[in-house]
Amino acid sequence: MARLHPASATAELIRLRRRGRRDPELSRDIILSAARDEFVEHGLNGARVDRLARRIGASKNLIYHYFGSKDGLYLAVLEGIYRGMRESQDDAKLRQLPPVEGMRRLVANTFDHFARTPALIRLMSIENIHYARHLRRSKAVRTLYPSLLTTISALLAGGQATGEFRRDVDPIDLYISVASLAYFYLSNQYTLSWIFRQRFAAPKRLAQRRAHVVAVILGYLQNRD
Amino acid sequence: MARLHPASATAELIRLRRRGRRDPELSRDIILSAARDEFVEHGLNGARVDRLARRIGASKNLIYHYFGSKDGLYLAVLEGIYRGMRESQDDAKLRQLPPVEGMRRLVANTFDHFARTPALIRLMSIENIHYARHLRRSKAVRTLYPSLLTTISALLAGGQATGEFRRDVDPIDLYISVASLAYFYLSNQYTLSWIFRQRFAAPKRLAQRRAHVVAVILGYLQNRD
DNA sequence: GGCTTAACTGACCAGACAGTCAATTAGAGC
DNA sequence: GCTCTAATTGACTGTCTGGTCAGTTAAGCC
């Protein structure tokens, strides 16, 4: 298991490596961290193993030594990203909260996590461009979601019992909607910024969007039919 | 201006070309149509000019003759896709409808258009992976949106006047939300299908999603604050 | 038929790129 | 110090790929 290093401190890791002795785990982490940057920046087909090797100041062979192939490296990066998401999620707490408050936090947390982790958005987009061909090989990722759905269902049921939430809500559709509202805004911010002449990445604009997203989901849920 | 040919009937066009005489416009259309398929399938970096040439049964030089470069070809495809979107949108009609009905149709139309045009979703994703570098060179695309925003603002104002819609809604945020809810479901269907073990592309599931999206937007808007 | 222009092509190239071979070097256990 | 294993590398390679050169062929016009 790789040791914990600050997420994208690739440069820092490289400095560490240069002065230290041989250290396979450190090297592995450096490759992974730099590879994530490379894939995030250029996509799967645009990423270059040669450039990556130059980036980390090591030979290309080292990369092949640890990860076998470009695809293998990409998969490792992908799994790391999902693992990070899982660790940061911890939605279980939210189940204890009053339904409205719990739901509000769930939406806000999702938004904040996406906004804070641009790599996640980009890699998910890239993976979908490739029809999830790689992700399908990794079983680990799926284990994240049952717990999330349990939380959503519990909050929904709670709110429906008190009459605060509408009925007839599919938890999966609801989760997809929560993710959508944050994801699309971020993933497509480049075309959107151009079209609407706004800087969607600006902190103030982000805060506005965050509030809007919370309002949409809660507005929808609290609208009794 | 290119003549109108059914959107993705690349094979049909090629047959036409083989029996006919030289016809630059037809050739141009064939290249564009096949290039769209190629880019949609493989992305910008994954697309191969050689494969495209083989696909259309013409020499690679012909492609360069008409479009100058791979990037030029990609931009032409991109503009074609946005032009198609503009033509199919015709939201102006909706302004005349009662607000709730107009909004419902707007959401449903957006969803249907996205669902019907997978190429649109994929190319927008691809373009955002590339930070909208190409789209920014094309001014034409932006002209689509002012009219859309006018429609949304009109419907909003109408609904607010009758007390059917909440106040304090930013039309741009609202539009982004409408697009989000359809787009993300479709663009990320590959990872989502894997994670949730559902076939999100199945007609029944699509209909469920469509209803959900309409309910979310209208539920939000009709929730008076 | 001759002339001009544009459609269209075969052959080729220089650089890039994923991946490999065969070797060297450093650390760990004895 | 010796041996074993794993980390690490320089030098290559076969293939692919966007792009070009120098032409040939067809259509339009007089």
Coordinates of C-alpha atoms (C1' of nucleotides) in Angstrom, one line a residue:
Chain A
M1 CA 0.0 0.0 0.0
A2 CA 1.4 3.3 -1.0
R3 CA 2.3 5.8 1.7
L4 CA 0.3 9.0 1.9
H5 CA 1.7 12.0 0.2
P6 CA -0.1 15.2 -0.4
A7 CA -2.2 14.7 -3.5
S8 CA -0.5 16.6 -6.3
A9 CA 2.8 17.5 -4.9
T10 CA 4.7 15.9 -7.7
A11 CA 7.5 18.4 -7.7
E12 CA 8.0 17.9 -4.0
L13 CA 8.2 14.2 -4.3
I14 CA 10.8 14.5 -7.1
R15 CA 13.0 16.7 -4.9
L16 CA 12.7 14.1 -2.1
R17 CA 13.8 11.4 -4.5
R18 CA 16.8 13.1 -5.8
R19 CA 18.5 13.5 -2.5
G20 CA 17.5 10.2 -1.0
R21 CA 18.6 6.6 -1.5
R22 CA 16.7 4.1 -3.7
D23 CA 13.2 3.9 -2.5
P24 CA 10.8 1.8 -4.6
E25 CA 7.7 3.0 -2.9
L26 CA 8.6 6.6 -3.3
S27 CA 9.4 6.1 -6.9
R28 CA 6.1 4.4 -7.4
D29 CA 4.2 7.3 -5.8
I30 CA 6.1 9.8 -7.9
I31 CA 5.2 7.9 -11.1
L32 CA 1.6 7.7 -10.1
S33 CA 1.4 11.3 -9.0
A34 CA 3.0 12.6 -12.2
A35 CA 1.1 10.2 -14.4
R36 CA -2.1 11.6 -12.9
D37 CA -1.1 15.1 -13.9
E38 CA -0.1 13.8 -17.3
F39 CA -3.4 12.0 -18.0
V40 CA -5.5 14.8 -16.5
E41 CA -3.8 17.3 -18.7
H42 CA -3.7 15.4 -22.0
G43 CA -6.2 12.6 -21.8
L44 CA -5.4 8.9 -22.3
N45 CA -4.4 9.1 -26.0
G46 CA -2.7 12.5 -25.6
A47 CA -0.5 11.4 -22.6
R48 CA 3.0 10.6 -23.5
V49 CA 5.2 8.1 -21.6
D50 CA 8.3 9.9 -22.8
R51 CA 7.1 13.2 -21.5
L52 CA 6.1 11.6 -18.2
A53 CA 9.6 10.1 -17.8
R54 CA 11.2 13.5 -18.5
R55 CA 8.8 15.0 -16.0
I56 CA 9.9 12.7 -13.1
G57 CA 13.6 12.8 -14.1
A58 CA 13.8 9.0 -14.5
S59 CA 14.0 6.6 -17.4
K60 CA 11.0 5.4 -19.2
N61 CA 11.9 1.8 -18.4
L62 CA 11.2 2.5 -14.7
I63 CA 7.6 3.2 -15.6
Y64 CA 7.3 0.0 -17.5
H65 CA 9.1 -1.8 -14.6
Y66 CA 6.3 -0.8 -12.2
F67 CA 3.2 -0.6 -14.3
G68 CA 3.8 -2.9 -17.3
S69 CA 2.1 -0.7 -19.9
K70 CA 0.6 2.7 -20.5
D71 CA -2.9 1.2 -20.0
G72 CA -1.8 -0.4 -16.7
L73 CA -0.5 2.9 -15.5
Y74 CA -3.7 4.6 -16.5
L75 CA -5.8 2.0 -14.6
A76 CA -3.6 2.5 -11.5
V77 CA -4.2 6.2 -11.7
L78 CA -7.9 5.7 -12.1
E79 CA -8.2 3.4 -9.1
G80 CA -6.2 5.9 -7.0
I81 CA -8.6 8.7 -7.8
Y82 CA -11.6 6.6 -6.9
R83 CA -10.0 5.4 -3.7
G84 CA -9.4 9.1 -2.8
M85 CA -13.0 9.8 -3.4
R86 CA -14.1 7.0 -1.2
E87 CA -11.9 8.2 1.6
S88 CA -13.1 11.8 1.5
Q89 CA -16.8 10.9 1.2
D90 CA -17.7 9.6 4.6
D91 CA -21.4 10.0 4.2
A92 CA -22.3 7.6 7.0
K93 CA -22.4 10.5 9.5
L94 CA -25.1 12.2 7.5
R95 CA -27.6 9.5 8.3
Q96 CA -27.9 10.6 11.8
L97 CA -28.8 14.2 10.9
P98 CA -32.4 15.5 10.4
P99 CA -33.4 14.7 6.8
V100 CA -33.4 18.2 5.4
E101 CA -30.1 19.1 7.0
G102 CA -28.5 15.7 6.0
M103 CA -29.6 16.2 2.4
R104 CA -28.3 19.7 2.3
R105 CA -24.9 18.5 3.5
L106 CA -24.8 15.6 1.1
V107 CA -25.4 18.0 -1.8
A108 CA -22.9 20.5 -0.5
N109 CA -20.3 17.9 0.2
T110 CA -20.6 16.4 -3.3
F111 CA -20.3 19.8 -4.8
D112 CA -17.3 20.8 -2.7
H113 CA -15.5 17.5 -3.4
F114 CA -15.9 17.9 -7.1
A115 CA -14.8 21.5 -7.0
R116 CA -11.8 20.7 -4.9
T117 CA -10.7 17.7 -7.1
P118 CA -10.5 18.8 -10.7
A119 CA -8.6 15.6 -11.5
L120 CA -11.6 13.5 -10.6
I121 CA -13.9 15.3 -13.0
R122 CA -11.4 15.1 -15.8
L123 CA -10.6 11.4 -15.4
M124 CA -14.2 10.5 -15.2
S125 CA -14.8 12.4 -18.4
I126 CA -11.9 10.7 -20.0
E127 CA -13.0 7.3 -18.9
N128 CA -16.4 7.8 -20.3
I129 CA -15.0 8.9 -23.6
H130 CA -13.4 5.5 -23.6
Y131 CA -16.7 3.8 -22.7
A132 CA -15.5 2.9 -19.2
R133 CA -13.4 0.2 -20.8
H134 CA -10.7 0.4 -18.1
L135 CA -12.9 1.0 -15.1
R136 CA -14.8 -2.2 -15.8
R137 CA -11.6 -4.1 -15.0
S138 CA -11.5 -2.8 -11.5
K139 CA -14.0 -4.3 -9.1
A140 CA -13.0 -2.1 -6.1
V141 CA -14.7 1.0 -7.3
R142 CA -18.2 -0.3 -7.0
T143 CA -18.0 -1.0 -3.3
L144 CA -18.2 2.7 -2.7
Y145 CA -21.7 3.2 -3.8
P146 CA -24.0 0.8 -1.8
S147 CA -23.2 2.8 1.4
L148 CA -24.0 6.1 -0.4
L149 CA -27.3 4.7 -1.6
T150 CA -28.1 3.6 1.9
T151 CA -27.5 7.1 3.2
I152 CA -29.7 8.6 0.5
S153 CA -32.5 6.1 1.1
A154 CA -32.4 6.7 4.8
L155 CA -32.6 10.5 4.5
L156 CA -35.3 10.2 1.9
A157 CA -37.4 7.9 4.1
G158 CA -36.8 10.1 7.1
G159 CA -38.0 13.2 5.3
Q160 CA -41.0 11.4 3.8
A161 CA -42.1 10.1 7.2
T162 CA -42.2 13.7 8.6
G163 CA -43.9 14.9 5.4
E164 CA -41.0 17.2 4.5
F165 CA -40.0 15.3 1.4
R166 CA -42.1 14.3 -1.6
R167 CA -42.7 10.6 -2.3
D168 CA -41.8 8.7 -5.4
V169 CA -38.2 9.6 -5.6
D170 CA -35.8 7.0 -7.0
P171 CA -32.6 7.2 -5.0
I172 CA -30.3 6.4 -7.9
D173 CA -31.9 9.1 -10.0
L174 CA -31.6 11.5 -7.1
Y175 CA -27.9 10.7 -6.7
I176 CA -27.3 11.1 -10.4
S177 CA -29.0 14.5 -10.3
V178 CA -27.0 15.6 -7.3
A179 CA -23.8 14.7 -9.1
S180 CA -25.0 16.1 -12.4
L181 CA -25.6 19.6 -11.2
A182 CA -22.1 19.9 -9.8
Y183 CA -20.3 17.8 -12.4
F184 CA -21.5 19.4 -15.6
Y185 CA -20.9 22.9 -14.4
L186 CA -17.3 22.0 -13.7
S187 CA -16.6 19.5 -16.5
N188 CA -18.0 21.8 -19.2
Q189 CA -16.9 25.1 -17.7
Y190 CA -14.6 25.7 -20.7
T191 CA -17.3 25.7 -23.4
L192 CA -19.8 27.3 -21.0
S193 CA -17.4 30.1 -20.1
W194 CA -16.9 30.9 -23.7
I195 CA -20.6 30.8 -24.6
F196 CA -21.9 32.8 -21.7
R197 CA -18.9 35.1 -21.2
Q198 CA -18.6 34.3 -17.5
R199 CA -15.7 33.0 -15.5
F200 CA -17.4 30.0 -14.0
A201 CA -14.3 29.0 -12.1
A202 CA -14.2 32.3 -10.1
P203 CA -14.8 31.7 -6.4
K204 CA -17.8 34.0 -6.2
R205 CA -19.4 32.3 -9.2
L206 CA -18.7 28.9 -7.7
A207 CA -20.4 29.9 -4.4
Q208 CA -23.4 31.0 -6.4
R209 CA -23.6 27.7 -8.2
R210 CA -23.2 25.8 -5.0
A211 CA -26.2 27.6 -3.5
H212 CA -28.2 27.1 -6.6
V213 CA -27.5 23.4 -6.7
V214 CA -28.6 23.0 -3.0
A215 CA -31.7 25.0 -3.7
V216 CA -32.7 22.9 -6.8
I217 CA -32.4 19.6 -5.0
L218 CA -34.1 20.7 -1.8
G219 CA -36.7 22.7 -3.7
Y220 CA -37.5 19.6 -5.7
L221 CA -37.6 17.3 -2.6
Q222 CA -39.7 19.6 -0.5
N223 CA -42.3 20.2 -3.2
R224 CA -45.0 17.9 -1.9
D225 CA -47.1 16.5 -4.8
Chain B
M1 CA -23.1 25.8 -48.0
A2 CA -23.2 22.0 -47.8
R3 CA -26.3 20.4 -49.0
L4 CA -28.4 18.5 -46.6
H5 CA -27.8 14.8 -46.2
P6 CA -29.2 12.6 -43.5
A7 CA -27.0 13.1 -40.5
S8 CA -24.9 9.9 -40.2
A9 CA -25.6 8.1 -43.5
T10 CA -21.9 8.0 -44.2
A11 CA -22.1 4.7 -46.0
E12 CA -25.0 5.9 -48.2
L13 CA -23.0 8.9 -49.2
I14 CA -20.0 6.8 -50.2
R15 CA -22.1 4.7 -52.4
L16 CA -23.5 7.8 -54.1
R17 CA -20.0 9.0 -54.7
R18 CA -18.7 5.8 -56.2
R19 CA -21.2 5.8 -59.1
G20 CA -21.4 9.5 -59.7
R21 CA -19.0 12.0 -61.3
R22 CA -16.7 14.3 -59.5
D23 CA -18.6 16.3 -57.0
P24 CA -16.7 18.4 -54.6
E25 CA -19.7 19.2 -52.4
L26 CA -20.6 15.6 -52.0
S27 CA -17.0 14.7 -51.3
R28 CA -16.8 17.4 -48.7
D29 CA -20.0 16.1 -47.0
I30 CA -18.7 12.6 -47.0
I31 CA -15.5 13.6 -45.4
L32 CA -17.3 15.6 -42.7
S33 CA -19.8 12.9 -42.0
A34 CA -17.2 10.2 -41.7
A35 CA -14.9 12.5 -39.7
R36 CA -17.7 13.1 -37.2
D37 CA -18.0 9.4 -36.8
E38 CA -14.3 9.0 -36.4
F39 CA -13.9 11.8 -33.8
V40 CA -17.0 10.7 -31.9
E41 CA -15.7 7.2 -31.7
H42 CA -12.1 7.9 -30.9
G43 CA -11.8 11.4 -29.6
L44 CA -9.5 14.1 -31.1
N45 CA -6.2 12.4 -30.3
G46 CA -7.5 8.9 -31.0
A47 CA -8.9 9.8 -34.4
R48 CA -6.7 8.7 -37.4
V49 CA -6.6 10.5 -40.7
D50 CA -5.4 7.4 -42.4
R51 CA -8.3 5.3 -41.1
L52 CA -10.7 8.1 -42.1
A53 CA -9.3 8.0 -45.6
R54 CA -9.8 4.3 -45.8
R55 CA -13.3 4.7 -44.4
I56 CA -14.4 7.0 -47.2
G57 CA -12.4 5.2 -49.9
A58 CA -10.4 8.2 -50.9
S59 CA -6.9 9.4 -50.5
K60 CA -5.7 11.1 -47.4
N61 CA -4.7 14.1 -49.5
L62 CA -8.3 14.8 -50.4
I63 CA -8.9 15.5 -46.7
Y64 CA -6.0 17.9 -46.5
H65 CA -7.2 19.4 -49.8
Y66 CA -10.5 20.5 -48.2
F67 CA -9.7 21.0 -44.6
G68 CA -6.0 21.8 -44.4
S69 CA -5.2 19.9 -41.2
K70 CA -6.6 17.5 -38.7
D71 CA -7.5 20.3 -36.4
G72 CA -9.2 22.2 -39.2
L73 CA -11.3 19.1 -39.9
Y74 CA -12.1 18.7 -36.3
L75 CA -13.3 22.3 -36.0
A76 CA -15.5 21.9 -39.1
V77 CA -17.1 18.9 -37.5
L78 CA -17.6 20.8 -34.3
E79 CA -19.2 23.7 -36.0
G80 CA -21.5 21.4 -37.9
I81 CA -22.7 19.8 -34.7
Y82 CA -23.5 23.1 -33.1
R83 CA -25.2 24.3 -36.2
G84 CA -27.4 21.2 -36.1
M85 CA -28.2 21.8 -32.5
R86 CA -29.3 25.4 -33.3
E87 CA -31.5 24.2 -36.1
S88 CA -33.3 21.6 -34.0
Q89 CA -33.7 23.8 -31.0
D90 CA -36.4 26.4 -32.0
D91 CA -37.3 27.5 -28.6
A92 CA -38.9 30.7 -29.7
K93 CA -42.3 29.0 -29.9
L94 CA -42.2 28.1 -26.3
R95 CA -42.3 31.7 -25.3
Q96 CA -46.0 31.9 -26.2
L97 CA -47.0 29.0 -24.0
P98 CA -48.2 29.2 -20.4
P99 CA -45.1 29.3 -18.2
V100 CA -45.3 25.9 -16.6
E101 CA -46.1 24.2 -19.9
G102 CA -43.4 26.1 -21.7
M103 CA -40.8 25.2 -19.1
R104 CA -41.9 21.6 -19.1
R105 CA -41.4 21.5 -22.9
L106 CA -38.1 23.2 -22.7
V107 CA -36.7 20.7 -20.3
A108 CA -38.2 17.7 -22.3
N109 CA -36.9 19.1 -25.6
T110 CA -33.4 19.5 -24.3
F111 CA -33.5 16.0 -22.9
D112 CA -34.8 14.5 -26.1
H113 CA -32.3 16.4 -28.2
F114 CA -29.4 15.2 -26.2
A115 CA -30.7 11.6 -26.1
R116 CA -31.3 11.6 -29.8
T117 CA -27.8 13.0 -30.7
P118 CA -25.1 11.1 -29.0
A119 CA -22.5 12.7 -31.2
L120 CA -23.3 16.1 -29.6
I121 CA -22.6 14.8 -26.1
R122 CA -19.4 13.1 -27.0
L123 CA -18.0 16.0 -29.0
M124 CA -18.9 18.5 -26.2
S125 CA -17.1 16.2 -23.7
I126 CA -14.1 15.9 -26.0
E127 CA -14.0 19.6 -26.6
N128 CA -14.0 20.3 -22.8
I129 CA -11.2 17.8 -22.3
H130 CA -9.3 20.1 -24.6
Y131 CA -10.3 23.2 -22.7
A132 CA -12.5 24.4 -25.5
R133 CA -9.4 25.4 -27.4
H134 CA -11.0 24.8 -30.8
L135 CA -14.5 26.1 -30.1
R136 CA -13.0 29.4 -29.0
R137 CA -11.9 30.0 -32.6
S138 CA -15.5 29.8 -33.8
K139 CA -17.7 32.8 -33.2
A140 CA -20.8 31.4 -34.8
V141 CA -21.6 29.1 -31.9
R142 CA -22.3 31.8 -29.4
T143 CA -25.1 33.3 -31.4
L144 CA -27.3 30.4 -30.5
Y145 CA -27.6 31.2 -26.8
P146 CA -29.0 34.7 -26.4
S147 CA -32.3 33.6 -27.9
L148 CA -32.4 30.7 -25.5
L149 CA -31.8 32.9 -22.5
T150 CA -34.5 35.2 -23.7
T151 CA -37.0 32.3 -23.8
I152 CA -36.0 31.2 -20.3
S153 CA -36.2 34.7 -18.9
A154 CA -39.6 35.2 -20.4
L155 CA -41.0 31.9 -19.1
L156 CA -39.5 32.7 -15.7
A157 CA -40.9 36.2 -15.5
G158 CA -44.3 34.9 -16.7
G159 CA -44.4 32.2 -14.0
Q160 CA -43.3 34.6 -11.3
A161 CA -46.0 37.1 -12.3
T162 CA -48.7 34.5 -11.7
G163 CA -47.0 33.3 -8.5
E164 CA -46.4 29.8 -10.0
F165 CA -42.6 30.1 -10.0
R166 CA -40.2 31.0 -7.2
R167 CA -38.2 34.2 -7.4
D168 CA -34.5 34.6 -7.3
V169 CA -33.6 32.3 -10.2
D170 CA -30.6 33.0 -12.3
P171 CA -31.5 32.1 -15.9
I172 CA -28.0 30.9 -16.7
D173 CA -27.8 28.7 -13.6
L174 CA -31.2 27.4 -14.5
Y175 CA -30.2 26.6 -18.1
I176 CA -27.0 24.9 -16.9
S177 CA -29.1 22.8 -14.5
V178 CA -31.5 21.8 -17.2
A179 CA -28.6 20.7 -19.5
S180 CA -26.7 19.1 -16.6
L181 CA -29.5 16.7 -15.6
A182 CA -29.8 15.3 -19.1
Y183 CA -26.1 15.6 -20.1
F184 CA -24.4 13.9 -17.2
Y185 CA -26.8 10.9 -17.3
L186 CA -25.9 10.4 -20.9
S187 CA -22.2 11.3 -21.0
N188 CA -21.3 9.3 -18.0
Q189 CA -23.7 6.4 -18.7
Y190 CA -20.8 4.0 -19.1
T191 CA -19.3 4.4 -15.7
L192 CA -22.7 4.8 -14.1
S193 CA -24.0 1.6 -15.8
W194 CA -21.0 -0.3 -14.4
I195 CA -21.4 1.1 -10.9
F196 CA -25.1 0.8 -10.5
R197 CA -25.6 -2.3 -12.6
Q198 CA -28.3 -0.8 -14.7
R199 CA -28.7 -0.3 -18.4
F200 CA -29.2 3.4 -18.5
A201 CA -29.5 3.5 -22.3
A202 CA -32.5 1.2 -22.2
P203 CA -35.6 3.0 -23.5
K204 CA -37.6 2.4 -20.3
R205 CA -34.8 3.7 -18.2
L206 CA -34.4 6.8 -20.4
A207 CA -38.1 7.5 -20.1
Q208 CA -37.9 7.3 -16.3
R209 CA -34.9 9.7 -16.3
R210 CA -36.7 12.1 -18.6
A211 CA -39.7 12.2 -16.2
H212 CA -37.4 12.7 -13.3
V213 CA -35.5 15.6 -14.9
V214 CA -38.8 17.4 -15.7
A215 CA -40.0 16.8 -12.1
V216 CA -36.7 18.1 -10.6
I217 CA -36.8 21.4 -12.5
L218 CA -40.5 22.0 -12.2
G219 CA -40.5 20.9 -8.5
Y220 CA -37.7 23.4 -7.8
L221 CA -39.3 26.3 -9.7
Q222 CA -42.8 25.7 -8.2
N223 CA -41.5 25.6 -4.7
R224 CA -42.4 29.1 -3.5
D225 CA -39.9 30.4 -1.0
Chain C
dG1 C1' -9.4 20.8 -79.6
dG2 C1' -6.8 23.6 -76.4
dC3 C1' -6.5 26.0 -72.0
dT4 C1' -7.4 26.7 -67.1
dT5 C1' -8.7 25.4 -62.8
dA6 C1' -9.7 22.3 -59.3
dA7 C1' -10.5 17.5 -57.9
dC8 C1' -7.9 13.8 -56.8
dT9 C1' -3.9 10.4 -56.1
dG10 C1' 0.6 7.4 -55.2
dA11 C1' 4.7 7.6 -53.0
dC12 C1' 7.1 9.3 -49.6
dC13 C1' 9.2 11.5 -45.1
dA14 C1' 10.7 13.0 -40.6
dG15 C1' 9.5 12.7 -36.2
dA16 C1' 7.1 10.6 -32.6
dC17 C1' 5.9 6.8 -29.7
dA18 C1' 4.9 2.5 -27.1
dG19 C1' 7.5 -0.9 -25.8
dT20 C1' 12.0 -4.1 -25.5
dC21 C1' 17.0 -5.8 -24.6
dA22 C1' 20.7 -6.2 -22.2
dA23 C1' 23.1 -4.4 -19.1
dT24 C1' 24.6 -1.8 -14.6
dT25 C1' 24.0 -0.3 -9.8
dA26 C1' 22.5 -0.3 -5.1
dG27 C1' 20.8 -2.4 -1.1
dA28 C1' 19.8 -6.7 2.1
dG29 C1' 21.0 -10.9 4.2
dC30 C1' 24.7 -13.7 5.2
Chain D
dG1 C1' 33.4 -9.3 1.1
dC2 C1' 30.0 -12.2 -1.5
dT3 C1' 25.6 -13.3 -3.5
dC4 C1' 21.0 -12.5 -4.7
dT5 C1' 17.4 -9.6 -5.9
dA6 C1' 15.3 -5.6 -7.4
dA7 C1' 15.8 -0.9 -8.8
dT8 C1' 17.3 1.6 -12.6
dT9 C1' 19.2 2.9 -17.0
dG10 C1' 21.1 3.9 -22.2
dA11 C1' 20.4 2.6 -26.5
dC12 C1' 17.3 0.7 -29.7
dT13 C1' 13.3 -0.6 -32.9
dG14 C1' 9.2 -1.4 -35.7
dT15 C1' 5.4 1.0 -36.5
dC16 C1' 2.4 4.6 -36.8
dT17 C1' 1.1 9.2 -38.2
dG18 C1' 0.3 13.9 -39.6
dG19 C1' 1.6 16.1 -43.3
dT20 C1' 3.9 17.1 -48.1
dC21 C1' 5.6 16.7 -53.1
dA22 C1' 4.9 16.3 -57.5
dG23 C1' 2.2 14.9 -60.2
dT24 C1' -2.4 13.0 -63.1
dT25 C1' -7.2 13.3 -64.3
dA26 C1' -11.6 15.3 -65.0
dA27 C1' -14.8 19.3 -65.8
dG28 C1' -15.9 24.0 -67.6
dC29 C1' -15.2 27.4 -70.9
dC30 C1' -13.8 29.4 -75.2

